[in-house]
Coordinates of C-alpha atoms and ligand atoms in Angstrom, one line a residue:
Chain F
M1 CA 82.5 9.6 -47.2
N2 CA 82.3 11.4 -43.9
L3 CA 83.2 8.5 -41.7
E4 CA 83.9 10.8 -38.8
A5 CA 80.2 11.7 -38.8
V6 CA 79.2 8.0 -38.7
R7 CA 81.6 7.5 -35.8
A8 CA 80.5 10.5 -34.0
I9 CA 76.8 9.6 -34.2
Y10 CA 77.6 6.0 -33.2
L11 CA 79.6 6.9 -30.2
F12 CA 77.1 9.5 -29.1
E13 CA 74.3 7.0 -29.3
M14 CA 76.3 4.3 -27.6
S15 CA 77.1 6.7 -24.8
R16 CA 73.3 7.0 -24.3
T17 CA 73.0 3.3 -24.2
F18 CA 75.7 2.9 -21.6
R19 CA 74.2 5.7 -19.5
T20 CA 71.1 3.5 -19.1
I21 CA 72.9 0.2 -19.4
W22 CA 71.2 -1.5 -16.4
Q23 CA 67.7 -0.9 -17.5
S24 CA 68.8 -1.9 -21.1
I25 CA 70.0 -5.3 -19.9
V26 CA 68.1 -6.1 -16.8
S27 CA 64.6 -5.8 -18.3
P28 CA 65.1 -8.2 -21.3
V29 CA 66.9 -10.7 -19.0
I30 CA 64.0 -10.7 -16.6
S31 CA 61.3 -10.9 -19.3
T32 CA 63.2 -13.7 -21.0
S33 CA 63.5 -15.7 -17.8
L34 CA 59.7 -15.2 -17.3
Y35 CA 59.1 -16.6 -20.8
F36 CA 61.2 -19.7 -19.9
V37 CA 59.3 -20.2 -16.7
V38 CA 55.9 -19.8 -18.4
F39 CA 56.5 -21.4 -21.8
G40 CA 59.4 -23.7 -21.1
A41 CA 58.4 -25.1 -17.8
A42 CA 54.6 -24.8 -17.7
I43 CA 53.7 -25.4 -21.3
G44 CA 56.8 -27.4 -22.1
S45 CA 55.9 -30.0 -19.6
R46 CA 52.9 -30.8 -21.8
I47 CA 54.5 -30.5 -25.2
D48 CA 57.7 -32.3 -24.5
Q49 CA 59.3 -32.3 -27.9
V50 CA 58.9 -30.5 -31.3
E51 CA 60.5 -32.4 -34.1
G52 CA 63.0 -34.0 -31.8
V53 CA 64.0 -30.9 -29.9
S54 CA 62.9 -30.3 -26.3
Y55 CA 60.2 -27.5 -26.2
G56 CA 62.3 -25.4 -23.8
A57 CA 65.2 -25.3 -26.3
F58 CA 62.9 -25.0 -29.3
I59 CA 61.6 -21.7 -28.2
V60 CA 65.0 -20.1 -27.6
P61 CA 65.6 -18.8 -31.1
G62 CA 62.0 -17.4 -31.2
L63 CA 62.5 -15.7 -27.8
I64 CA 65.8 -14.2 -29.0
M65 CA 64.1 -13.0 -32.2
L66 CA 61.2 -11.5 -30.2
S67 CA 63.5 -9.4 -28.0
V68 CA 65.9 -8.5 -30.8
L69 CA 63.1 -7.4 -33.2
V70 CA 61.3 -5.3 -30.5
Q71 CA 64.5 -3.9 -29.2
S72 CA 65.8 -3.0 -32.7
V73 CA 62.6 -1.2 -33.6
T74 CA 62.3 0.6 -30.2
N75 CA 66.0 1.6 -30.0
A76 CA 66.3 2.9 -33.5
S77 CA 63.0 4.7 -33.6
F78 CA 63.8 6.4 -30.3
G79 CA 67.3 7.2 -31.4
I80 CA 66.1 9.4 -34.2
Y81 CA 62.8 10.5 -32.7
F82 CA 64.6 12.0 -29.7
P83 CA 66.6 14.6 -31.7
K84 CA 63.5 15.5 -33.5
F85 CA 61.6 15.9 -30.2
I86 CA 64.2 18.0 -28.5
G87 CA 65.3 19.9 -31.6
T88 CA 68.9 18.8 -31.8
I89 CA 68.1 17.5 -35.3
Y90 CA 69.1 20.9 -36.6
E91 CA 72.6 19.8 -36.3
L92 CA 72.2 16.6 -38.3
L93 CA 70.3 18.5 -41.0
S94 CA 73.1 21.2 -41.3
A95 CA 76.0 18.7 -41.2
P96 CA 78.1 17.8 -44.2
A97 CA 76.8 14.2 -43.9
S98 CA 74.7 12.2 -46.4
F99 CA 71.6 10.2 -45.6
L100 CA 73.6 7.0 -45.7
E101 CA 76.1 8.3 -43.1
I102 CA 73.5 9.6 -40.7
T103 CA 71.4 6.4 -41.0
A104 CA 74.5 4.3 -40.6
G105 CA 75.4 6.0 -37.4
Y106 CA 72.0 5.6 -35.8
V107 CA 71.2 2.2 -37.1
L108 CA 74.6 0.7 -36.2
A109 CA 74.2 2.0 -32.7
A110 CA 70.7 0.6 -32.3
A111 CA 71.7 -2.7 -33.9
T112 CA 74.7 -3.0 -31.5
K113 CA 72.4 -2.5 -28.5
S114 CA 69.9 -5.2 -29.7
L115 CA 72.8 -7.5 -30.6
M116 CA 74.1 -7.2 -27.1
I117 CA 70.7 -8.0 -25.7
G118 CA 70.3 -10.9 -28.1
V119 CA 73.6 -12.3 -26.9
I120 CA 72.7 -11.8 -23.2
I121 CA 69.4 -13.6 -23.7
L122 CA 71.2 -16.5 -25.4
L123 CA 73.6 -16.7 -22.5
T124 CA 70.6 -16.6 -20.1
A125 CA 69.0 -19.5 -22.0
F126 CA 72.0 -21.7 -21.3
F127 CA 71.0 -21.5 -17.7
F128 CA 67.6 -22.9 -18.4
V129 CA 67.9 -25.5 -21.2
D130 CA 70.4 -27.7 -23.0
L131 CA 71.2 -25.9 -26.2
R132 CA 73.2 -26.9 -29.2
I133 CA 74.0 -24.6 -32.1
E134 CA 74.7 -26.5 -35.2
H135 CA 75.6 -23.6 -37.5
P136 CA 77.1 -20.9 -35.2
L137 CA 78.3 -18.8 -38.1
W138 CA 74.9 -18.7 -39.7
M139 CA 73.4 -18.1 -36.3
V140 CA 75.5 -15.0 -35.8
S141 CA 74.8 -13.8 -39.4
F142 CA 71.1 -14.1 -39.0
L143 CA 71.2 -12.3 -35.7
V144 CA 73.3 -9.5 -37.0
L145 CA 71.2 -9.1 -40.2
T146 CA 68.0 -9.1 -38.2
C147 CA 69.4 -6.5 -35.8
L148 CA 70.4 -4.3 -38.8
S149 CA 67.3 -4.6 -40.9
F150 CA 64.9 -4.1 -38.0
S151 CA 66.9 -1.1 -36.7
L152 CA 66.5 0.3 -40.2
F153 CA 62.8 -0.3 -39.9
G154 CA 62.8 1.4 -36.5
F155 CA 64.7 4.4 -37.9
I156 CA 61.8 4.9 -40.4
I157 CA 59.3 4.6 -37.6
G158 CA 61.2 7.2 -35.6
I159 CA 61.1 9.7 -38.5
W160 CA 57.5 9.0 -39.2
A161 CA 56.3 9.3 -35.6
Q162 CA 55.0 12.7 -34.6
N163 CA 54.4 11.9 -31.0
F164 CA 55.3 9.3 -28.4
E165 CA 52.0 7.4 -28.9
Q166 CA 52.9 6.8 -32.6
L167 CA 56.4 5.9 -31.6
Q168 CA 55.1 3.0 -29.4
L169 CA 52.3 2.1 -31.7
V170 CA 54.3 0.1 -34.3
P171 CA 56.3 -2.1 -31.9
L172 CA 53.2 -2.8 -29.9
L173 CA 50.6 -3.2 -32.7
V174 CA 52.7 -4.6 -35.5
V175 CA 56.0 -6.1 -34.4
T176 CA 55.0 -8.0 -31.3
P177 CA 51.9 -9.7 -33.0
L178 CA 54.0 -10.6 -36.1
V179 CA 56.6 -12.2 -33.9
F180 CA 54.1 -14.1 -31.8
L181 CA 52.3 -15.3 -34.9
G182 CA 55.6 -15.9 -36.7
G183 CA 56.3 -19.3 -35.2
S184 CA 58.4 -18.1 -32.2
F185 CA 56.7 -20.5 -29.9
Y186 CA 55.5 -23.2 -32.2
S187 CA 56.4 -24.9 -35.5
I188 CA 54.2 -23.8 -38.4
S189 CA 53.6 -27.4 -39.2
M190 CA 51.5 -27.5 -36.0
L191 CA 49.0 -25.1 -37.6
P192 CA 46.0 -26.1 -39.7
P193 CA 46.8 -25.9 -43.5
V194 CA 44.9 -22.7 -44.1
W195 CA 46.8 -20.9 -41.4
Q196 CA 50.1 -22.3 -42.7
T197 CA 49.5 -20.6 -46.0
I198 CA 48.4 -17.3 -44.3
T199 CA 51.5 -17.4 -42.1
L200 CA 53.7 -17.4 -45.1
F201 CA 52.9 -13.7 -45.6
N202 CA 54.4 -12.9 -42.3
P203 CA 58.0 -11.8 -42.9
V204 CA 59.0 -12.8 -39.3
V205 CA 58.3 -16.5 -40.1
Y206 CA 61.3 -16.5 -42.4
L207 CA 63.5 -14.9 -39.8
V208 CA 62.5 -17.2 -37.1
S209 CA 62.7 -20.2 -39.3
G210 CA 66.2 -19.4 -40.6
F211 CA 67.4 -18.6 -37.2
R212 CA 66.0 -21.8 -35.7
W213 CA 67.6 -23.7 -38.5
S214 CA 71.0 -22.4 -37.5
F215 CA 70.4 -23.9 -34.0
F216 CA 68.8 -27.2 -34.7
G217 CA 69.2 -27.8 -38.4
M218 CA 65.4 -27.8 -39.0
S219 CA 63.2 -25.1 -40.5
D220 CA 59.7 -24.3 -41.6
V221 CA 60.7 -22.7 -44.9
G222 CA 63.9 -23.1 -47.0
L223 CA 67.0 -21.3 -45.8
G224 CA 67.2 -19.5 -49.2
W225 CA 63.8 -18.1 -48.6
S226 CA 64.8 -16.9 -45.2
L227 CA 67.8 -15.1 -46.5
L228 CA 65.9 -13.7 -49.4
A229 CA 63.2 -12.4 -47.1
I230 CA 65.6 -10.6 -44.8
L231 CA 67.6 -9.1 -47.7
A232 CA 64.4 -7.9 -49.4
F233 CA 63.2 -6.4 -46.2
T234 CA 66.5 -4.5 -45.7
A235 CA 66.4 -3.3 -49.3
I236 CA 62.8 -1.9 -48.9
C237 CA 63.8 -0.1 -45.7
L238 CA 66.9 1.4 -47.3
A239 CA 64.9 2.6 -50.3
T240 CA 62.4 4.2 -48.0
I241 CA 65.1 6.0 -46.0
W242 CA 66.7 7.2 -49.2
W243 CA 63.3 8.6 -50.2
I244 CA 62.9 10.2 -46.8
F245 CA 66.1 12.1 -47.0
R246 CA 65.6 13.1 -50.6
T247 CA 62.2 14.6 -49.9
G248 CA 62.9 15.7 -46.3
Y249 CA 59.7 13.9 -45.3
R250 CA 58.9 14.9 -41.7
I251 CA 62.4 16.1 -41.0
R252 CA 63.1 19.1 -43.2
S253 CA 60.5 21.8 -43.7
Chain C
M1 CA 86.8 39.2 -54.3
A2 CA 83.9 36.8 -54.6
P3 CA 81.5 36.9 -51.6
V4 CA 81.7 34.0 -49.2
V5 CA 78.0 33.7 -49.0
S6 CA 75.9 34.4 -52.0
V7 CA 72.1 34.3 -51.9
T8 CA 70.2 34.8 -55.2
G9 CA 66.5 35.0 -55.6
L10 CA 65.8 33.0 -52.6
V11 CA 62.1 32.1 -52.0
K12 CA 60.8 30.1 -49.1
T13 CA 57.2 29.1 -49.0
Y14 CA 56.3 26.9 -46.0
A15 CA 54.0 23.9 -46.4
S16 CA 51.3 26.0 -44.9
G17 CA 51.5 28.3 -48.0
F18 CA 53.1 31.1 -46.0
V19 CA 55.8 32.9 -47.9
A20 CA 58.6 33.6 -45.4
L21 CA 61.2 34.7 -47.8
N22 CA 60.3 36.7 -50.9
D23 CA 63.0 36.8 -53.5
V24 CA 65.9 37.5 -51.2
S25 CA 69.3 38.3 -52.7
L26 CA 72.3 39.0 -50.5
N27 CA 76.0 38.9 -50.7
I28 CA 78.2 38.5 -47.6
E29 CA 81.8 39.3 -47.9
E30 CA 84.6 37.2 -46.5
G31 CA 85.7 38.4 -43.0
E32 CA 82.9 40.8 -42.3
I33 CA 80.3 40.9 -39.5
L34 CA 76.8 41.3 -40.9
A35 CA 74.0 42.1 -38.6
L36 CA 70.6 40.9 -39.8
L37 CA 68.0 43.2 -38.2
G38 CA 64.3 42.6 -38.3
P39 CA 61.1 42.4 -36.1
N40 CA 59.7 39.0 -35.0
G41 CA 58.6 36.9 -37.9
A42 CA 60.6 38.9 -40.4
G43 CA 62.3 35.8 -41.8
K44 CA 65.7 36.0 -40.2
T45 CA 65.7 32.4 -38.9
T46 CA 64.2 31.1 -42.1
L47 CA 67.0 32.8 -44.1
I48 CA 69.7 31.3 -41.9
S49 CA 68.0 27.9 -41.9
T50 CA 67.8 27.8 -45.6
I51 CA 71.5 28.8 -46.0
C52 CA 72.5 26.1 -43.5
G53 CA 70.4 23.3 -45.1
I54 CA 67.8 22.9 -42.3
T55 CA 64.9 24.1 -44.6
T56 CA 64.8 23.5 -48.3
P57 CA 64.5 26.6 -50.6
S58 CA 61.4 26.8 -52.7
A59 CA 63.3 28.8 -55.4
G60 CA 66.6 30.5 -55.8
R61 CA 70.2 29.6 -55.1
V62 CA 72.7 29.8 -52.2
S63 CA 76.4 29.3 -52.3
V64 CA 78.9 29.2 -49.5
G65 CA 82.6 29.5 -50.3
G66 CA 81.6 29.1 -53.9
H67 CA 79.9 25.8 -53.3
D68 CA 76.2 25.4 -54.1
T69 CA 74.4 24.5 -50.9
I70 CA 72.3 21.8 -52.6
R71 CA 74.5 20.3 -55.3
D72 CA 77.7 20.5 -53.4
Y73 CA 76.2 20.5 -49.9
R74 CA 79.2 18.7 -48.2
A75 CA 81.7 21.3 -49.2
A76 CA 79.4 24.2 -48.4
R77 CA 78.2 22.9 -45.0
K78 CA 81.8 22.1 -43.9
L79 CA 82.4 25.8 -43.8
I80 CA 79.4 26.7 -41.8
G81 CA 78.9 26.9 -38.0
L82 CA 75.4 27.6 -36.7
V83 CA 74.3 28.8 -33.3
P84 CA 70.5 28.4 -33.4
Q85 CA 68.0 30.7 -31.8
E86 CA 66.4 27.9 -29.7
I87 CA 68.5 26.2 -27.1
N88 CA 68.4 22.7 -28.5
L89 CA 70.8 20.4 -26.6
E90 CA 70.8 16.8 -25.6
P91 CA 70.0 17.2 -21.8
F92 CA 71.7 14.2 -20.3
E93 CA 75.0 14.3 -22.2
K94 CA 78.2 15.8 -20.8
V95 CA 79.2 19.2 -22.2
L96 CA 82.5 17.9 -23.6
N97 CA 80.9 14.9 -25.3
T98 CA 78.2 17.1 -26.9
V99 CA 80.9 19.4 -28.3
R100 CA 83.0 16.5 -29.5
F101 CA 80.0 15.1 -31.2
S102 CA 79.6 18.2 -33.3
R103 CA 83.2 18.2 -34.4
G104 CA 82.9 14.6 -35.6
L105 CA 79.6 15.2 -37.3
F106 CA 81.3 17.9 -39.4
G107 CA 83.9 15.4 -40.5
K108 CA 86.8 16.8 -38.4
P109 CA 89.2 14.3 -36.7
R110 CA 89.2 14.3 -33.0
D111 CA 91.2 17.2 -31.5
D112 CA 90.7 17.6 -27.8
A113 CA 93.3 20.5 -27.6
H114 CA 91.1 22.5 -29.9
L115 CA 88.0 21.7 -27.9
E116 CA 89.7 22.7 -24.7
R117 CA 90.7 26.1 -26.3
V118 CA 87.1 26.7 -27.4
L119 CA 85.6 25.7 -24.0
R120 CA 88.1 27.8 -22.1
Q121 CA 87.4 30.9 -24.3
L122 CA 83.8 30.5 -23.5
S123 CA 84.5 29.9 -19.8
L124 CA 83.0 26.5 -20.0
W125 CA 86.1 24.4 -19.3
D126 CA 85.3 23.8 -15.6
K127 CA 81.8 22.6 -16.7
K128 CA 83.1 20.2 -19.3
D129 CA 82.0 17.1 -17.3
A130 CA 78.7 18.6 -16.2
K131 CA 75.5 17.3 -17.9
V132 CA 73.8 19.9 -20.1
I133 CA 70.7 19.8 -17.9
E134 CA 72.7 21.0 -15.0
L135 CA 73.7 24.3 -16.7
S136 CA 72.1 27.7 -16.5
G137 CA 70.4 29.1 -19.6
G138 CA 73.4 31.4 -20.4
M139 CA 75.8 28.5 -20.1
K140 CA 73.7 26.4 -22.4
R141 CA 73.8 29.1 -25.0
R142 CA 77.6 29.1 -24.7
V143 CA 77.6 25.3 -25.2
L144 CA 75.7 26.0 -28.5
I145 CA 78.4 28.4 -29.5
A146 CA 81.1 25.9 -28.5
K147 CA 79.4 23.3 -30.7
A148 CA 79.4 25.6 -33.6
L149 CA 83.1 26.6 -33.1
S150 CA 84.2 23.0 -32.5
H151 CA 84.6 22.3 -36.2
E152 CA 86.4 25.5 -37.0
P153 CA 83.9 27.1 -39.4
R154 CA 84.8 29.9 -41.8
V155 CA 81.3 31.3 -41.7
L156 CA 79.5 31.6 -38.4
F157 CA 75.7 32.2 -38.0
L158 CA 74.6 33.5 -34.7
D159 CA 70.8 33.5 -34.4
E160 CA 70.0 35.9 -31.6
P161 CA 73.0 35.0 -29.5
T162 CA 72.2 37.6 -26.9
A163 CA 68.6 36.6 -26.1
G164 CA 68.4 35.8 -22.4
V165 CA 72.1 36.5 -21.8
D166 CA 73.4 38.8 -19.1
V167 CA 75.6 41.8 -19.5
E168 CA 78.8 40.0 -18.6
L169 CA 78.3 37.2 -21.1
R170 CA 77.2 39.7 -23.7
K171 CA 80.5 41.4 -23.3
D172 CA 82.4 38.1 -23.5
L173 CA 80.4 37.2 -26.5
W174 CA 81.3 40.3 -28.4
E175 CA 84.9 39.7 -27.5
T176 CA 84.7 36.3 -28.9
V177 CA 83.1 37.6 -32.1
R178 CA 85.8 40.2 -32.5
R179 CA 88.5 37.6 -32.0
L180 CA 86.9 35.3 -34.6
K181 CA 86.7 38.2 -37.0
A182 CA 90.4 38.8 -36.4
E183 CA 91.0 35.1 -37.3
G184 CA 89.2 35.8 -40.6
V185 CA 85.8 34.2 -39.7
T186 CA 82.8 35.7 -41.4
I187 CA 80.0 36.3 -39.0
I188 CA 76.3 36.8 -39.5
L189 CA 74.2 37.6 -36.5
T190 CA 70.6 38.4 -36.0
T191 CA 69.2 40.7 -33.4
H192 CA 66.3 42.9 -32.5
Y193 CA 68.5 45.6 -31.0
I194 CA 70.0 48.3 -33.1
E195 CA 72.5 49.1 -30.3
E196 CA 74.0 45.6 -30.7
A197 CA 74.3 45.9 -34.4
E198 CA 75.9 49.3 -33.9
A199 CA 78.4 47.9 -31.4
I200 CA 79.7 45.1 -33.5
A201 CA 78.6 45.0 -37.2
D202 CA 80.4 46.1 -40.3
R203 CA 77.3 46.0 -42.3
I204 CA 73.6 45.9 -41.5
A205 CA 70.8 44.2 -43.4
V206 CA 67.3 45.0 -42.5
I207 CA 64.7 42.4 -43.2
S208 CA 61.0 42.7 -42.8
K209 CA 58.1 40.4 -44.0
G210 CA 60.5 38.3 -46.0
D211 CA 62.1 41.2 -47.9
I212 CA 65.5 42.6 -47.5
L213 CA 64.8 46.3 -47.2
L214 CA 68.4 47.4 -47.2
V215 CA 72.0 46.3 -46.8
E216 CA 74.3 49.1 -45.9
E217 CA 77.6 49.9 -44.2
K218 CA 77.0 50.5 -40.6
A219 CA 78.6 54.0 -40.6
A220 CA 76.4 55.1 -43.5
L221 CA 73.3 53.6 -41.9
M222 CA 74.0 55.2 -38.6
R223 CA 74.3 58.6 -40.2
R224 CA 70.9 58.0 -41.8
L225 CA 69.1 56.4 -38.9
G226 CA 71.0 57.3 -35.8
R227 CA 68.9 60.2 -34.8
K228 CA 68.1 61.2 -31.3
Q229 CA 65.4 63.4 -29.9
M230 CA 65.6 65.7 -26.9
V231 CA 62.3 66.4 -25.2
I232 CA 62.4 69.6 -23.3
E233 CA 59.6 70.1 -20.8
L234 CA 58.9 73.7 -19.8
Q235 CA 57.5 75.1 -16.6
A236 CA 54.9 77.1 -18.5
P237 CA 53.2 76.4 -21.8
I238 CA 54.2 78.5 -24.9
D239 CA 52.2 79.4 -28.0
A240 CA 55.1 79.0 -30.5
V241 CA 58.8 78.5 -30.6
P242 CA 60.3 81.9 -29.5
E243 CA 62.0 84.0 -32.2
A244 CA 65.4 83.7 -30.6
L245 CA 65.4 79.9 -30.9
A246 CA 63.9 79.7 -34.4
H247 CA 67.2 78.8 -36.0
H248 CA 67.4 75.5 -34.0
A249 CA 64.9 73.4 -35.9
L250 CA 62.7 73.0 -32.8
E251 CA 59.2 71.6 -32.9
T252 CA 56.6 72.0 -30.3
G253 CA 55.4 68.7 -28.8
P254 CA 51.9 67.4 -28.4
D255 CA 51.6 69.5 -25.3
A256 CA 52.1 73.2 -25.4
D257 CA 54.8 73.0 -22.7
T258 CA 57.2 70.7 -24.6
L259 CA 59.8 71.4 -27.2
I260 CA 61.4 68.6 -29.3
Y261 CA 64.9 68.9 -30.6
T262 CA 66.0 66.3 -33.1
Y263 CA 69.7 65.9 -33.6
D264 CA 72.2 63.6 -35.2
T265 CA 74.4 61.6 -32.8
Q266 CA 77.0 61.0 -35.4
R267 CA 77.8 64.7 -35.9
E268 CA 80.7 66.3 -34.2
R269 CA 78.5 69.0 -32.7
T270 CA 75.0 68.1 -31.5
G271 CA 74.2 71.7 -30.6
I272 CA 72.8 70.8 -27.3
T273 CA 74.8 73.2 -25.1
R274 CA 74.1 76.1 -27.3
L275 CA 70.4 75.3 -27.4
L276 CA 70.1 74.9 -23.6
N277 CA 72.0 78.2 -23.1
E278 CA 69.7 80.0 -25.5
I279 CA 66.6 78.6 -23.9
Q280 CA 67.8 80.0 -20.6
A281 CA 68.6 83.3 -22.3
A282 CA 65.1 83.4 -23.8
G283 CA 63.8 83.3 -20.2
L284 CA 62.2 79.9 -20.4
Q285 CA 62.2 77.8 -17.3
L286 CA 63.0 74.0 -17.7
R287 CA 61.1 71.4 -15.7
D288 CA 62.6 68.3 -17.3
V289 CA 64.8 67.1 -20.1
Q290 CA 65.0 63.7 -21.6
T291 CA 66.6 62.2 -24.7
R292 CA 65.5 59.2 -26.6
Q293 CA 67.0 57.3 -29.5
S294 CA 64.8 56.5 -32.4
S295 CA 63.8 52.9 -31.8
L296 CA 64.3 50.1 -34.2
E297 CA 60.5 50.0 -34.6
E298 CA 60.4 53.6 -35.8
I299 CA 63.3 52.9 -38.1
F300 CA 61.4 49.9 -39.5
V301 CA 58.3 51.9 -40.0
G302 CA 60.3 54.6 -41.6
L303 CA 62.0 52.1 -43.9
V304 CA 58.8 50.3 -44.8
Q305 CA 57.0 53.5 -45.6
E306 CA 60.0 54.7 -47.7
E307 CA 59.9 51.4 -49.5
E308 CA 56.2 51.8 -50.2
R309 CA 56.6 55.3 -51.5
G310 CA 59.1 53.8 -54.0
Ligands
ATP1 N1 57.8 25.6 -40.2 C1 57.1 26.7 -40.5 N2 55.9 26.6 -41.1 C2 55.1 27.6 -41.4 N3 55.5 28.9 -41.1 C3 56.7 29.1 -40.5 C4 57.5 28.0 -40.2 N4 58.6 28.5 -39.6 C5 58.5 29.9 -39.6 N5 57.3 30.2 -40.2 C6 56.8 31.6 -40.4 O1 57.7 32.3 -41.2 C7 57.9 33.6 -40.7 C8 59.3 33.9 -40.5 O2 59.8 33.2 -39.3 P1 61.2 33.3 -38.8 O3 61.4 32.3 -37.7 O4 62.2 33.2 -39.9 O5 61.3 34.8 -38.2 P2 62.4 35.5 -37.5 O6 62.7 36.7 -38.2 O7 63.5 34.6 -37.1 O8 61.6 36.0 -36.1 P3 62.2 36.1 -34.6 O9 62.8 37.4 -34.5 O10 60.9 36.0 -33.8 O11 63.1 35.0 -34.4 C9 57.0 33.8 -39.5 O12 55.8 34.4 -39.9 C10 56.7 32.3 -39.1 O13 55.5 32.2 -38.5
MG2 MG1 64.3 33.9 -35.5

């Protein structure tokens, strides 16, 4: 194992994050606060409770998931797209590092950044609503796993993308809708039965559900399903990345 | 001794179907400086990229330090430093961090003393905290070199290191190359300029259209190719080379008032003094004299034609 390479990539990426730390942190904090104002205060005053939890608190896990998913995909895709774009990828391709090591460096760095943002949003939420976290360990595990798996997904997007439009396409057209339709702001049981079934094909439902369970002890789908879904998603991403490096898809001519 | 880089039957066909390397075989000896000469599009960068793992070979094998570059890529790539032709650098990162990154990427533990040595040798130490984007083009190229040297490679590829580099830096660069050679590093560099190859290389390989046309000791090649011509313009046209000068292997030029003398720069005596004296003695008046070295282009044309004739 070339752990030095993992470390080097990780530190290099984190140094990029810290160069732009203010915009990395300020913008999610502001947008989350806006969500609280709009959803928590405006809508929450009409729907006061969902299954015994105040609406303001109910949306917190979904809000965190929304930011963490979008951030993970954006950070990781940009992280690997940028070297492709400016040509520094030559160094990665000629380095004595395996696909696992290169991926680990980039994905860990992207996941660290979105984890930081997730935590910051959680702290912000405490200012707005009364929150309890029933299963803190599970909460952290879900958060970390989500950061990792969606950073993996973002890494794939970054390799696939051939221009900036494509780079933004997936977070915008795929991730955000899936999160909004994934029960971030409502319980699936509020939907008509047909939509409840359709929703079960949305992987984000399992994440949000499991994550919300770790807060309030209630969920739309079983905890086991949530875990299974996130692990399966991670495995698919890993397999795809392995294939990418083996074939050189869009990185090695 | 086994060659440090061994390329056998290497073929590279790009996705477009273009064959950039056409069955290339080449051995590079430990500790030598090999200059890879060739016109634009000859396949120099493709050859280097394939050895370094940036492009995948379509057929053939490459080994570095005895390690196959595909099966045993870790061991092979650890030995290689690459200075690419294009200036590809992370613009907003500090010089020192960029160089430190390269060392780590190649699996070497952090060693700031070594990095300082490298940066000092390349006159970059006072720029270590500058962002790459704040550097001049020549400095950026030196950062690329520092990155390649950061992990102490045994084989160094320099892809057109002198493109866009001023005279001063060029001198420094050759000094660095000589010092590395003295430390036992094998160096492969590409260039368009035969004078550069002449100044620094032990052996010269000429590549054109994806074929290696020759690999030869520099001294031998220079004997063969290092010809110069002296063009002598006369005040008045002449019909033929005067009898008294016949033994000089002179030709008349395209105009009747020029004589062309071809000589070998590597010979101890070029015969110029005697020729000029005898021209004067023959009563011919000179208007102008110029010399020109056979250009790389002419050498290529010559080589390719030779090749075609078999
Ligand atoms: N990715 C690619 N896809 C298709 N063709 C390519 C690709 N890269 C290079 N080529 C072609 O392969 C040939 C060799 O290119 P290469 O860059 O190796 O030349 P070179 O000898 O380094 O030239 P130069 O002196 O201009 O740097 C050229 O005809 C080039 O157009
Ligand atoms: Mg080139």
